[in-house]
Amino acid sequence: MPKNIVLMGYRGSGKTYTARYLAKKLGRKIISTDKEIKKKICPIKDFIEKNDWEKFREIESEVIRNINENNLIIDCGGGFVERERNVESLKKNGIIIWLKTSHEQIRKRIRDSEERPSLTGKKSFLDEIEEVLQKRTPLYKKAADYEIDTDNKPVEQVGNEILKLIKMKTEVCIPIIAKTSEQAVKDLKQAEKLADLVELRIDFIKNIDENKLEKLVKSKNKKIIVTCRPKNLCGNFGGSEKERINLLEKAIEIESDFIDIEIESDKKIIKKIIEKKNNSKIIVSHHNLKETPSLKELNDKYNEIEKLNPDLVKIVTTAKSINDNFIIFSLLRGKDDLIAFCMGIRGQISRILAPKYGSKITFASLKEGKESASGQMSIEEMKNVYNIDLINDKTKAVGVIGEFAENSMSKYMHNASFREKRLNFAYMPFKVREQELRKFIKNFRKFNFRGSSVTIPHKVAVIKHIDKIDGTAKQIGAVNTIVSSNGKLIGYNTDYYGAVEALKEKTNLKNKKALVVGAGGGARAVVYGLKKENSSVTIINRTTEKARILAKEFNVKFDGMENIKQLVKNNEIIINTTSVGMTPNTSESIINGSDLIKGKIVMDIVYKPAETKLIKQARKAKCSVITGDRMLIYQAIRQFKLWTGQEPDFRLMEKAILSVLNN
Ligand code: NAP
């Protein structure tokens, strides 16, 4: 538990007593920001009378900024949240816990305190509680990693709830796979700044010996796992088994925090290591590099390892299908000493949801290219894209169902918005092949996932697996959003809304003549939206027959691709809904640049890249342009609202998507 525990709440929420309780239980030091302030200005009451609260807050920020220790219990003054930078400083190395207390309880608890000056300066501090609470409650909510109700609870109960929370927290570990001990020290220093603990893969270090190992372990500042995988178990250690075990025994002697030894090693040796572990903890691990066996087989493996009485069991399999992750989630149920996840790109959701299902550790690479196993994401991605530090057992899982879901950009927009709104959701890629869809939706229901986006090739196929489809999605004939509501899966289509809102940024659509190029899934939503807005639509497509069918269905016109030049001239709005120009074919455009005329509105729904060749041509011809990211953002805004009931911040979503699209 390297992170600080930061207690936050209004005066009288019990921070001081809870801090003392936790400090005693965990053997940690307390820092009270109010006490630190008092060392600088005493008494506070006189200071406030002579100065103002603004001056006080400045001193408070300075105190918070200067906290640079780990492993503390920090008891914060009730008003520190009023400055966002205080929250940012504390979050860098701490978990913020909000002790939520009702107005009545606060009144009761602080009635007798004299040392508390009024915050508003107008009322007594008792009368102002409601007013200040109203102002601060949204700030507390935004800052809190966890909330604990304290009304009518003794300190011990509140403290124990916090201890349970902390104990449950999954730690993020960075493996070090450097080839030399000099590089390992450098990587270790970097990794320690980012992770909860570090795994030293000594099998990667050339000519590793006991001296080098001792130097490395002595240089650590955080908890460390020492692992030395032999070549036959997918490691790199080239020495003899005796040399390998000697190194592990040395790791115990020099008090490494954890030693990892494989269940496939000689059982007598594993037992001996466990017996002689001293202050180290022993992880006994099993890796299946081919597949994810059945839950029964994995439970048998767990029991086989458990019999040896290690401190932690590690079971890692390979996901051949997205559905393998659910076997791991079931395996984790009810076990508090298990590290488990799936390797491979299809196993990434088990790494992201490790804190939800209770894996004690999840792994992330120091940076791209420094992975110790397949499917391992970088710490940057785990933290900044997937908000791994905020995921817990209450997190609602959402994502995108698609054959190439890993390429979807939506994770950037949704996860940034969940973080900003302090919503306990996590969005991730559900990489599902056509033949896996039925089983995936079954698991989605069983594990109570909250919702999902749907993309190629499942927008139509998914309809038969869900319970209800809303009127618009029915008319469009495709579902791009699923919401789980009271155990039922409901399908929506937000693409049409995205297209219409994007167009409305530049023009009114009523009675406008619009040419839609393409007749695929995207085109269906665009044509539906344009019809709804009373535009006059013509569809053209490479396969004219598809244009004819779509035009008939929506009662609009169609034409042949050979007439594109004339059609571009005759229409006021031109929309590309084909995939032409999409990465990697960025030099292609469905329209000849010289056919574009000044004053036309040109929209490309392709968003990768945002500046497609068509958009560049249109800009050159002085047309008004709408890039694909506009539709993407608007459709995501609708999805977000369907899942959470809240309106996300448009600018934040825009910033999140543009920062990756322009990279
Ligand atoms: P889709 O259903 O597979 O349809 C593809 C369309 O592109 C078809 O009309 C196809 O014509 C046409 N096409 C493909 N290659 C072509 C070529 N070389 N020359 C001429 N036409 C070609 O795909 P979709 O779901 O509609 O997606 C299409 C594009 O829109 C993708 O880039 C997707 O990322 C993007 N999109 C963006 C958003 C957004 O929010 N911005 C939303 C949805 C889709 P045929 O019928 O002749 O095969």
XYZ file of C-alpha atoms and ligand atoms in Angstrom:
711
model
C 0.000 0.000 0.000
C 2.418 2.651 -1.079
C -0.116 5.386 -1.778
C -1.187 7.982 0.736
C -4.716 7.766 2.102
C -6.234 11.217 1.930
C -9.295 11.832 4.100
C -11.599 14.569 2.932
C -14.879 15.943 4.226
C -16.537 18.842 5.962
C -15.601 19.877 9.491
C -16.935 17.264 11.856
C -17.013 14.412 9.360
C -14.664 12.435 11.599
C -11.425 12.849 9.657
C -9.188 13.305 12.696
C -10.407 10.227 14.573
C -10.564 8.100 11.440
C -7.022 9.170 10.566
C -5.816 8.109 14.028
C -7.604 4.773 13.734
C -6.108 4.073 10.299
C -2.631 5.231 11.324
C -2.671 2.803 14.232
C -3.988 -0.107 12.178
C -1.593 0.447 9.300
C 1.407 1.717 11.228
C 1.472 4.919 9.203
C 2.262 8.507 10.013
C -0.506 11.139 9.979
C -0.183 14.551 8.416
C -2.959 16.960 9.274
C -2.917 19.871 6.854
C -4.668 22.077 9.432
C -1.954 21.283 11.993
C 0.736 22.076 9.443
C -0.985 25.377 8.701
C -1.189 26.128 12.419
C 2.589 25.800 12.592
C 2.725 28.741 10.191
C -0.228 30.820 11.446
C -1.570 30.494 14.932
C -4.271 30.887 16.010
C -6.157 30.457 12.744
C -9.081 32.482 14.080
C -6.914 35.578 14.571
C -5.254 35.108 11.201
C -8.616 35.003 9.425
C -9.766 38.123 11.267
C -6.641 39.996 10.194
C -6.394 38.547 6.662
C -8.968 36.624 4.671
C -9.739 33.051 3.639
C -7.951 33.541 0.343
C -4.630 34.053 2.201
C -5.404 30.996 4.316
C -6.029 28.891 1.198
C -2.710 30.001 -0.255
C -0.892 28.704 2.806
C -2.957 25.516 2.652
C -1.924 24.973 -1.001
C 1.716 25.459 -0.060
C 1.411 22.866 2.718
C -0.210 20.362 0.350
C 2.330 20.991 -2.378
C 5.163 20.246 0.025
C 3.895 16.805 1.062
C 6.331 14.515 -0.694
C 6.258 11.345 1.385
C 4.541 8.011 0.700
C 2.584 5.809 3.031
C 0.872 8.633 4.927
C -2.612 9.202 6.234
C -3.424 12.778 5.255
C -6.175 14.532 7.165
C -7.211 17.458 4.975
C -8.969 20.639 5.967
C -12.569 20.700 4.727
C -12.020 23.435 2.144
C -8.906 22.266 0.307
C -11.087 21.056 -2.623
C -11.899 24.632 -3.480
C -8.583 24.753 -5.314
C -8.292 22.174 -8.049
C -4.519 22.131 -7.932
C -4.674 20.865 -4.320
C -6.680 17.868 -5.536
C -4.218 17.288 -8.369
C -1.221 17.379 -5.995
C -2.804 14.925 -3.573
C -3.946 12.552 -6.304
C -0.432 12.179 -7.651
C 0.390 9.828 -4.852
C -2.813 9.286 -2.965
C -6.299 7.860 -2.895
C -8.848 10.473 -1.867
C -11.627 9.219 0.397
C -14.642 11.391 1.056
C -16.158 10.968 4.511
C -19.732 11.863 3.637
C -21.741 13.274 6.505
C -25.205 14.772 6.592
C -25.804 18.348 7.546
C -27.642 17.295 10.761
C -24.797 15.056 11.910
C -22.222 17.759 11.255
C -24.257 20.225 13.332
C -24.394 17.760 16.188
C -20.702 16.940 16.033
C -19.232 20.443 15.778
C -21.637 22.358 18.001
C -19.129 22.612 20.838
C -16.085 23.632 18.861
C -14.873 27.174 19.446
C -11.775 27.295 17.366
C -13.596 27.397 14.070
C -13.996 30.786 12.425
C -16.906 31.416 10.068
C -16.169 30.675 6.415
C -18.632 33.119 4.964
C -17.972 35.850 7.491
C -21.689 36.551 7.673
C -23.221 33.745 9.679
C -22.087 31.667 12.649
C -20.245 28.533 11.566
C -23.249 26.449 12.615
C -25.685 28.385 10.481
C -23.457 28.384 7.450
C -23.025 24.580 7.222
C -25.791 24.142 4.700
C -24.591 26.953 2.471
C -20.972 25.778 2.436
C -21.939 22.132 2.009
C -24.017 22.995 -1.024
C -21.018 24.656 -2.608
C -18.540 21.948 -1.678
C -20.532 18.757 -2.239
C -20.022 18.727 -6.048
C -16.319 19.440 -5.496
C -16.010 16.577 -2.998
C -17.835 14.303 -5.409
C -15.507 15.252 -8.230
C -12.340 14.821 -6.185
C -13.241 11.554 -4.419
C -11.867 8.206 -5.491
C -14.164 6.606 -2.930
C -17.085 7.791 -0.827
C -17.881 6.474 2.666
C -21.091 7.400 4.515
C -20.245 8.210 8.109
C -23.703 9.035 9.544
C -24.426 7.080 12.743
C -21.279 5.010 12.326
C -18.573 4.687 14.979
C -15.022 5.569 13.897
C -14.001 1.886 13.907
C -16.697 1.041 11.379
C -15.701 3.877 9.056
C -12.019 2.943 9.447
C -12.698 -0.727 8.720
C -14.648 0.145 5.598
C -11.647 2.116 4.388
C -9.285 -0.750 5.232
C -11.478 -3.095 3.221
C -11.386 -0.721 0.270
C -7.622 -0.393 0.388
C -7.095 -4.117 0.780
C -9.230 -4.778 -2.250
C -7.279 -2.416 -4.408
C -5.431 -4.090 -7.260
C -1.838 -2.994 -7.663
C -0.342 -2.106 -11.016
C 3.053 -3.670 -11.637
C 5.627 -2.751 -14.275
C 7.963 -5.547 -15.368
C 11.578 -4.591 -16.043
C 13.009 -6.516 -18.971
C 16.312 -4.695 -19.406
C 19.247 -6.667 -20.805
C 21.878 -5.089 -18.548
C 21.786 -4.306 -14.835
C 22.692 -0.658 -15.583
C 19.630 -0.315 -17.809
C 17.552 -2.209 -15.241
C 18.435 0.391 -12.572
C 17.409 3.199 -14.928
C 14.123 1.487 -15.825
C 13.475 0.644 -12.181
C 13.744 4.311 -11.190
C 11.357 5.321 -13.949
C 8.904 2.507 -13.229
C 8.798 3.263 -9.512
C 7.431 6.712 -10.276
C 4.533 5.224 -12.207
C 3.601 1.872 -10.688
C 2.572 0.447 -7.309
C 5.245 -2.217 -7.579
C 7.871 -3.435 -10.011
C 8.758 -6.902 -11.300
C 12.432 -7.442 -11.890
C 12.730 -10.061 -14.638
C 16.286 -11.061 -13.852
C 16.156 -13.743 -16.549
C 16.399 -10.922 -19.129
C 19.651 -9.546 -17.635
C 22.762 -10.910 -19.336
C 25.192 -12.637 -16.955
C 23.052 -11.955 -13.923
C 24.741 -13.036 -10.681
C 24.094 -12.691 -6.960
C 26.105 -9.457 -6.658
C 24.260 -7.768 -9.488
C 20.960 -8.954 -8.036
C 21.816 -7.577 -4.598
C 22.782 -4.188 -6.030
C 19.561 -4.023 -8.002
C 17.296 -4.978 -5.113
C 19.093 -2.569 -2.789
C 18.435 0.281 -5.221
C 14.662 -0.150 -5.028
C 12.306 2.380 -3.481
C 9.091 0.458 -3.944
C 7.957 -3.121 -3.548
C 9.650 -5.499 -5.936
C 8.926 -8.955 -7.363
C 11.976 -10.976 -8.369
C 11.264 -13.405 -11.213
C 13.698 -15.658 -13.063
C 11.859 -17.654 -15.718
C 13.696 -20.553 -17.329
C 13.766 -20.873 -21.121
C 11.359 -23.841 -21.159
C 8.734 -21.704 -19.389
C 9.003 -18.797 -21.789
C 11.720 -17.033 -19.884
C 15.243 -16.103 -20.871
C 17.378 -17.613 -18.146
C 20.168 -19.574 -19.779
C 21.901 -20.947 -16.642
C 21.287 -24.217 -14.836
C 18.265 -24.887 -12.600
C 20.592 -24.872 -9.592
C 21.862 -21.403 -10.511
C 18.290 -20.190 -11.009
C 17.170 -21.416 -7.584
C 20.302 -19.956 -5.968
C 19.346 -16.561 -7.382
C 15.809 -16.871 -6.004
C 17.202 -17.859 -2.590
C 19.520 -14.869 -2.739
C 16.480 -12.672 -3.516
C 14.925 -13.937 -0.257
C 18.125 -13.362 1.686
C 18.258 -9.731 0.576
C 14.600 -9.257 1.490
C 12.987 -8.809 -1.900
C 9.299 -8.210 -1.272
C 8.051 -11.007 -3.567
C 9.633 -13.980 -5.281
C 7.830 -15.584 -8.226
C 8.389 -19.300 -8.805
C 6.614 -21.449 -11.377
C 4.412 -24.386 -10.307
C 6.184 -26.415 -12.993
C 9.410 -26.204 -10.928
C 10.431 -29.108 -8.681
C 7.774 -29.217 -5.910
C 10.423 -29.948 -3.241
C 12.229 -26.765 -4.229
C 9.030 -24.704 -4.189
C 8.258 -26.043 -0.686
C 11.761 -25.236 0.482
C 11.516 -21.681 -0.878
C 8.154 -21.188 0.863
C 9.543 -22.562 4.151
C 12.581 -20.283 4.049
C 10.873 -17.176 2.766
C 11.665 -14.974 5.826
C 10.265 -11.500 5.137
C 9.579 -12.136 1.459
C 6.259 -13.266 0.051
C 6.066 -16.094 -2.425
C 4.011 -16.071 -5.625
C 3.585 -19.480 -7.216
C 2.673 -18.998 -10.853
C 1.303 -20.887 -13.818
C 1.269 -19.595 -17.400
C -0.635 -21.192 -20.263
C 0.745 -19.778 -23.502
C -1.621 -21.664 -25.777
C -5.149 -21.167 -24.512
C -7.553 -20.603 -21.642
C -8.672 -23.986 -20.324
C -12.086 -24.581 -18.727
C -12.988 -23.038 -15.385
C -12.803 -26.475 -13.780
C -9.263 -27.069 -15.026
C -8.174 -23.649 -13.838
C -9.759 -24.174 -10.431
C -7.900 -27.498 -10.189
C -4.674 -25.681 -11.002
C -5.445 -23.060 -8.370
C -6.087 -25.794 -5.762
C -2.876 -27.584 -6.721
C -0.911 -24.354 -6.119
C -2.854 -23.430 -2.970
C -1.852 -26.739 -1.345
C 1.716 -25.461 -1.229
C 0.542 -22.498 0.830
C 2.125 -19.604 -1.070
C 1.251 -15.982 -0.296
C -0.171 -15.401 -3.769
C -1.230 -17.621 -6.650
C -0.739 -16.395 -10.213
C -2.637 -17.976 -13.104
C -2.193 -16.449 -16.534
C -3.715 -17.914 -19.688
C -3.938 -16.917 -23.341
C -7.207 -15.557 -24.707
C -8.032 -17.110 -28.059
C -11.453 -15.504 -27.878
C -12.895 -12.506 -26.019
C -15.070 -15.029 -24.163
C -12.007 -16.512 -22.425
C -11.814 -13.390 -20.255
C -15.066 -14.367 -18.560
C -13.546 -17.696 -17.464
C -10.857 -15.684 -15.680
C -13.445 -13.377 -14.076
C -15.265 -16.474 -12.766
C -11.988 -17.961 -11.527
C -11.252 -14.812 -9.508
C -14.583 -14.938 -7.696
C -14.190 -15.413 -3.934
C -10.372 -15.713 -4.000
C -8.354 -13.059 -2.224
C -4.867 -14.349 -3.044
C -5.078 -14.662 -6.812
C -3.452 -12.779 -9.675
C -5.217 -13.807 -12.880
C -5.683 -12.444 -16.377
C -5.433 -13.423 -20.029
C -2.552 -12.633 -22.334
C -2.969 -11.656 -25.996
C -4.856 -8.816 -27.634
C -8.170 -10.578 -26.979
C -7.332 -10.751 -23.297
C -6.857 -7.038 -22.691
C -10.191 -6.556 -20.952
C -9.056 -8.925 -18.197
C -6.050 -6.667 -17.579
C -8.233 -3.543 -17.526
C -10.948 -5.072 -15.354
C -8.493 -6.742 -12.948
C -9.506 -4.306 -10.142
C -13.204 -5.002 -10.770
C -12.915 -8.763 -10.453
C -10.215 -8.754 -7.776
C -6.945 -9.831 -9.373
C -4.350 -8.722 -6.818
C -1.992 -7.412 -9.487
C -2.314 -6.297 -13.106
C 0.744 -5.698 -15.275
C 1.614 -2.803 -17.586
C 4.778 -2.122 -19.583
C 7.059 0.825 -18.858
C 6.413 1.963 -22.415
C 5.507 0.537 -25.798
C 8.162 -1.949 -26.826
C 9.030 -2.941 -23.246
C 6.272 -5.543 -22.792
C 7.089 -8.765 -20.952
C 4.036 -10.560 -22.377
C 1.650 -10.247 -25.281
C -1.361 -7.996 -24.803
C 0.371 -5.989 -22.097
C -0.522 -2.314 -22.450
C 1.751 0.544 -21.466
C 1.351 2.136 -18.044
C 0.563 5.387 -19.846
C -2.368 3.725 -21.643
C -3.579 1.893 -18.546
C -3.543 5.063 -16.470
C -4.429 7.825 -18.898
C -6.700 6.041 -21.348
C -8.331 3.387 -19.161
C -8.199 5.181 -15.778
C -6.946 1.977 -14.127
C -6.481 3.769 -10.789
C -10.203 4.514 -10.644
C -11.500 1.032 -11.490
C -12.952 -0.957 -8.610
C -15.585 -3.593 -7.926
C -18.373 -1.056 -8.551
C -17.074 0.031 -11.971
C -19.587 -0.328 -14.790
C -18.019 -1.944 -17.833
C -18.804 -0.497 -21.250
C -16.967 -0.786 -24.536
C -17.116 -1.242 -28.251
C -18.087 -4.551 -29.854
C -16.231 -4.910 -33.140
C -13.997 -7.279 -35.049
C -11.220 -4.664 -34.926
C -12.423 -2.928 -31.766
C -8.841 -2.219 -30.699
C -8.646 0.429 -33.457
C -11.686 2.335 -32.186
C -11.098 5.907 -31.066
C -14.110 6.073 -28.773
C -12.182 4.953 -25.693
C -10.377 8.298 -25.639
C -13.589 10.325 -25.596
C -15.630 8.193 -23.220
C -12.948 7.469 -20.639
C -11.856 11.121 -20.523
C -15.493 12.086 -19.919
C -16.043 9.413 -17.251
C -12.994 10.719 -15.438
C -14.070 14.329 -15.697
C -17.605 13.580 -14.505
C -16.317 11.260 -11.766
C -18.489 8.475 -13.133
C -17.415 4.983 -12.196
C -17.420 3.569 -15.744
C -14.652 2.116 -17.893
C -14.757 1.862 -21.705
C -12.684 -0.762 -23.508
C -12.439 -2.701 -26.780
C -14.525 -5.874 -27.022
C -12.759 -7.619 -29.887
C -15.473 -10.003 -31.088
C -15.491 -12.161 -34.234
C -18.807 -12.897 -35.965
C -18.965 -16.458 -34.622
C -18.281 -15.244 -31.049
C -21.029 -12.617 -30.896
C -23.829 -14.794 -29.487
C -21.697 -16.103 -26.632
C -20.249 -12.678 -25.965
C -23.711 -11.139 -25.558
C -24.592 -14.001 -23.183
C -21.514 -13.197 -21.081
C -22.240 -9.472 -21.349
C -25.614 -10.143 -19.696
C -24.245 -12.600 -17.118
C -21.518 -10.201 -15.990
C -23.882 -7.266 -15.987
C -21.950 -5.013 -18.361
C -23.618 -1.620 -18.600
C -23.618 -1.011 -22.331
C -21.652 -0.807 -25.491
C -21.018 0.781 -28.842
C -21.328 -1.578 -31.795
C -19.189 -1.354 -34.909
C -18.178 -3.295 -38.030
C -19.343 -6.005 -38.674
C -21.955 -6.391 -35.933
C -24.328 -3.422 -36.317
C -27.019 -5.550 -37.978
C -26.126 -8.991 -36.630
C -26.385 -7.881 -33.012
C -30.104 -7.100 -33.368
C -31.156 -10.731 -33.038
C -29.272 -11.140 -29.755
C -30.781 -8.205 -27.847
C -34.211 -7.767 -26.237
C -35.532 -4.553 -27.707
C -34.641 -2.064 -30.409
C -35.758 1.532 -30.385
C -37.855 2.947 -33.242
C -35.043 4.901 -34.900
C -32.587 2.002 -34.888
C -35.364 -0.165 -36.330
C -35.934 2.230 -39.218
C -32.220 2.589 -39.888
C -31.881 -1.170 -39.632
C -28.701 -1.027 -37.543
C -27.736 -0.736 -33.887
C -24.601 1.163 -32.868
C -25.388 1.420 -29.151
C -26.575 -1.078 -26.533
C -27.835 -0.123 -23.107
C -28.492 -2.626 -20.341
C -31.560 -1.509 -18.435
C -33.178 -3.613 -15.692
C -31.624 -6.758 -17.102
C -32.806 -6.070 -20.667
C -30.526 -5.117 -23.572
C -31.905 -2.264 -25.660
C -30.480 -1.218 -29.031
C -30.212 2.358 -30.303
C -28.645 4.155 -33.228
C -26.832 7.403 -32.480
C -24.947 7.617 -35.816
C -27.816 9.453 -37.530
C -27.877 12.027 -34.723
C -24.100 12.447 -35.037
C -24.345 13.049 -38.792
C -27.200 15.552 -38.494
C -25.594 17.541 -35.665
C -22.280 17.653 -37.533
C -24.021 18.993 -40.655
C -26.008 21.511 -38.632
C -22.733 23.091 -37.503
C -22.506 24.435 -41.060
C -26.002 24.498 -42.516
C -29.725 24.221 -42.129
C -30.863 20.955 -43.735
C -34.472 21.695 -44.632
C -35.085 21.420 -48.416
C -31.339 21.219 -49.091
C -30.143 18.995 -51.939
C -27.726 16.393 -50.576
C -25.638 13.810 -52.415
C -24.722 10.748 -50.370
C -21.830 8.734 -51.789
C -21.891 5.147 -50.500
C -24.621 2.736 -49.462
C -23.170 0.902 -46.445
C -23.967 1.105 -42.726
C -22.783 4.711 -42.338
C -24.855 5.772 -45.344
C -28.041 4.284 -43.828
C -27.722 6.496 -40.736
C -26.826 9.584 -42.811
C -29.754 9.094 -45.224
C -32.175 8.526 -42.317
C -30.968 11.739 -40.606
C -31.200 13.807 -43.813
C -34.709 12.524 -44.534
C -35.775 13.340 -40.987
C -34.538 16.913 -41.559
C -36.458 17.120 -44.867
C -33.440 17.290 -47.162
C -33.705 16.092 -50.748
C -31.355 13.102 -50.990
C -29.647 11.300 -53.881
C -27.546 8.182 -53.260
C -24.735 6.919 -55.481
C -22.539 3.915 -54.813
C -19.838 1.821 -56.424
C -22.351 -1.051 -56.507
C -25.342 0.775 -57.967
C -27.746 -1.983 -56.978
C -27.069 -1.274 -53.309
C -27.775 2.428 -53.890
C -31.064 1.498 -55.569
C -32.154 -0.758 -52.665
C -31.249 1.847 -50.036
C -32.971 4.635 -51.998
C -36.126 2.550 -52.286
C -36.132 1.775 -48.575
C -35.896 5.444 -47.586
C -37.927 6.762 -50.502
C -35.106 8.935 -51.920
C -33.390 9.141 -55.355
C -30.405 7.145 -56.599
C -28.103 7.523 -59.547
C -25.042 5.942 -61.145
C -21.459 6.611 -60.097
C -20.666 7.624 -63.700
C -22.737 10.797 -63.180
C -20.797 11.928 -60.114
C -19.405 15.124 -61.752
C -22.867 16.422 -62.633
C -24.340 15.310 -59.291
C -21.639 17.167 -57.346
C -22.518 20.261 -59.365
C -26.260 19.896 -58.758
C -26.196 19.264 -55.014
C -25.507 21.753 -52.224
C -24.225 19.160 -49.744
C -21.876 16.281 -50.673
C -21.256 13.531 -48.128
C -18.748 10.722 -48.475
C -19.902 7.686 -46.493
C -17.611 5.181 -48.234
C -14.405 4.029 -46.616
C -12.348 5.523 -49.484
C -9.528 7.715 -48.081
C -9.442 5.903 -44.747
C -6.044 4.985 -43.247
C -3.951 3.408 -44.754
C -5.329 4.472 -48.159
C -4.996 8.167 -47.434
C -4.033 9.138 -50.989
C -7.472 8.149 -52.333
C -10.573 10.270 -52.770
C -13.991 9.223 -54.087
C -14.405 12.607 -55.808
C -12.226 14.347 -58.345
C -10.856 17.518 -56.737
C -11.534 19.578 -59.875
C -15.271 18.707 -59.674
C -15.633 20.533 -56.359
C -16.974 24.060 -56.544
C -16.632 26.952 -54.103
C -19.535 27.296 -51.674
C -20.510 23.607 -51.503
C -20.664 21.880 -48.154
C -18.462 18.773 -48.164
C -18.604 16.245 -45.350
C -16.429 13.131 -45.041
C -17.563 10.643 -42.397
C -14.148 8.940 -42.518
C -12.368 10.209 -39.388
C -9.023 8.489 -39.639
C -7.312 10.645 -40.752
C -9.432 13.672 -39.875
C -7.923 15.521 -42.853
C -8.773 13.062 -45.628
C -7.781 13.705 -49.223
C -11.395 14.693 -49.950
C -11.366 17.249 -47.133
C -8.086 18.685 -48.411
C -9.485 18.948 -51.939
C -12.629 20.627 -50.613
C -10.638 23.141 -48.600
C -8.589 23.947 -51.682
C -11.775 24.508 -53.707
C -13.007 26.845 -50.917
C -15.897 24.595 -49.947
C -17.211 24.544 -46.399
C -15.885 21.303 -44.828
C -17.067 18.937 -42.098
C -14.542 16.338 -40.956
C -15.522 12.852 -39.745
C -14.593 13.508 -36.131
C -17.610 15.876 -35.822
C -20.070 13.008 -36.438
C -18.013 10.752 -34.201
C -18.157 13.203 -31.300
C -21.886 13.898 -31.586
C -22.818 10.217 -31.810
C -20.601 9.539 -28.772
C -22.303 12.305 -26.805
C -25.665 10.579 -27.343
C -24.207 7.214 -26.326
C -22.686 8.656 -23.177
C -26.060 10.097 -22.209
C -27.816 6.796 -22.860
C -25.423 4.921 -20.566
C -25.016 7.452 -17.778
C -27.966 9.845 -17.954
C -25.464 12.706 -18.009
C -24.422 15.161 -20.687
C -20.652 15.000 -21.311
C -18.572 18.084 -21.932
C -18.402 18.544 -25.719
C -15.070 20.381 -25.662
C -13.443 17.683 -23.552
C -14.552 14.930 -25.947
C -13.364 17.028 -28.866
C -9.974 17.593 -27.270
C -9.615 13.894 -26.421
C -10.345 12.717 -29.954
C -8.414 15.421 -31.790
C -5.303 14.829 -29.721
C -5.152 11.240 -31.017
C -6.411 11.862 -34.534
C -3.886 14.608 -35.140
C -1.024 12.516 -33.821
P -19.613 -0.394 -44.908
O -20.969 -0.681 -44.411
O -18.669 -1.527 -45.127
O -19.776 0.398 -46.326
C -18.663 0.724 -47.110
C -19.078 1.610 -48.283
O -17.902 2.055 -48.919
C -19.906 0.888 -49.333
O -20.813 1.773 -49.911
C -18.833 0.474 -50.341
O -19.324 0.303 -51.644
C -17.950 1.684 -50.307
N -16.592 1.409 -50.756
C -15.643 0.670 -50.130
N -14.512 0.662 -50.845
C -14.743 1.409 -51.951
C -13.962 1.772 -53.077
N -12.698 1.373 -53.181
N -14.521 2.570 -54.007
C -15.789 2.975 -53.897
N -16.574 2.657 -52.868
C -16.068 1.882 -51.908
O -18.847 0.629 -43.977
P -19.486 1.801 -43.066
O -19.797 1.268 -41.724
O -20.554 2.475 -43.816
O -18.191 2.755 -42.892
C -17.702 3.512 -43.980
C -16.740 4.567 -43.450
O -17.436 5.465 -42.611
C -15.622 3.989 -42.584
O -14.446 4.724 -42.844
C -16.092 4.284 -41.159
O -15.010 4.399 -40.262
C -16.800 5.599 -41.354
N -17.825 5.857 -40.318
C -17.691 7.010 -39.615
C -18.621 7.316 -38.633
C -18.440 8.581 -37.854
O -19.041 8.708 -36.775
N -17.692 9.543 -38.354
C -19.699 6.466 -38.378
C -19.831 5.308 -39.167
C -18.877 5.012 -40.143
P -19.880 -1.119 -52.139
O -21.298 -1.190 -51.658
O -19.784 -1.034 -53.633
O -19.005 -2.168 -51.542
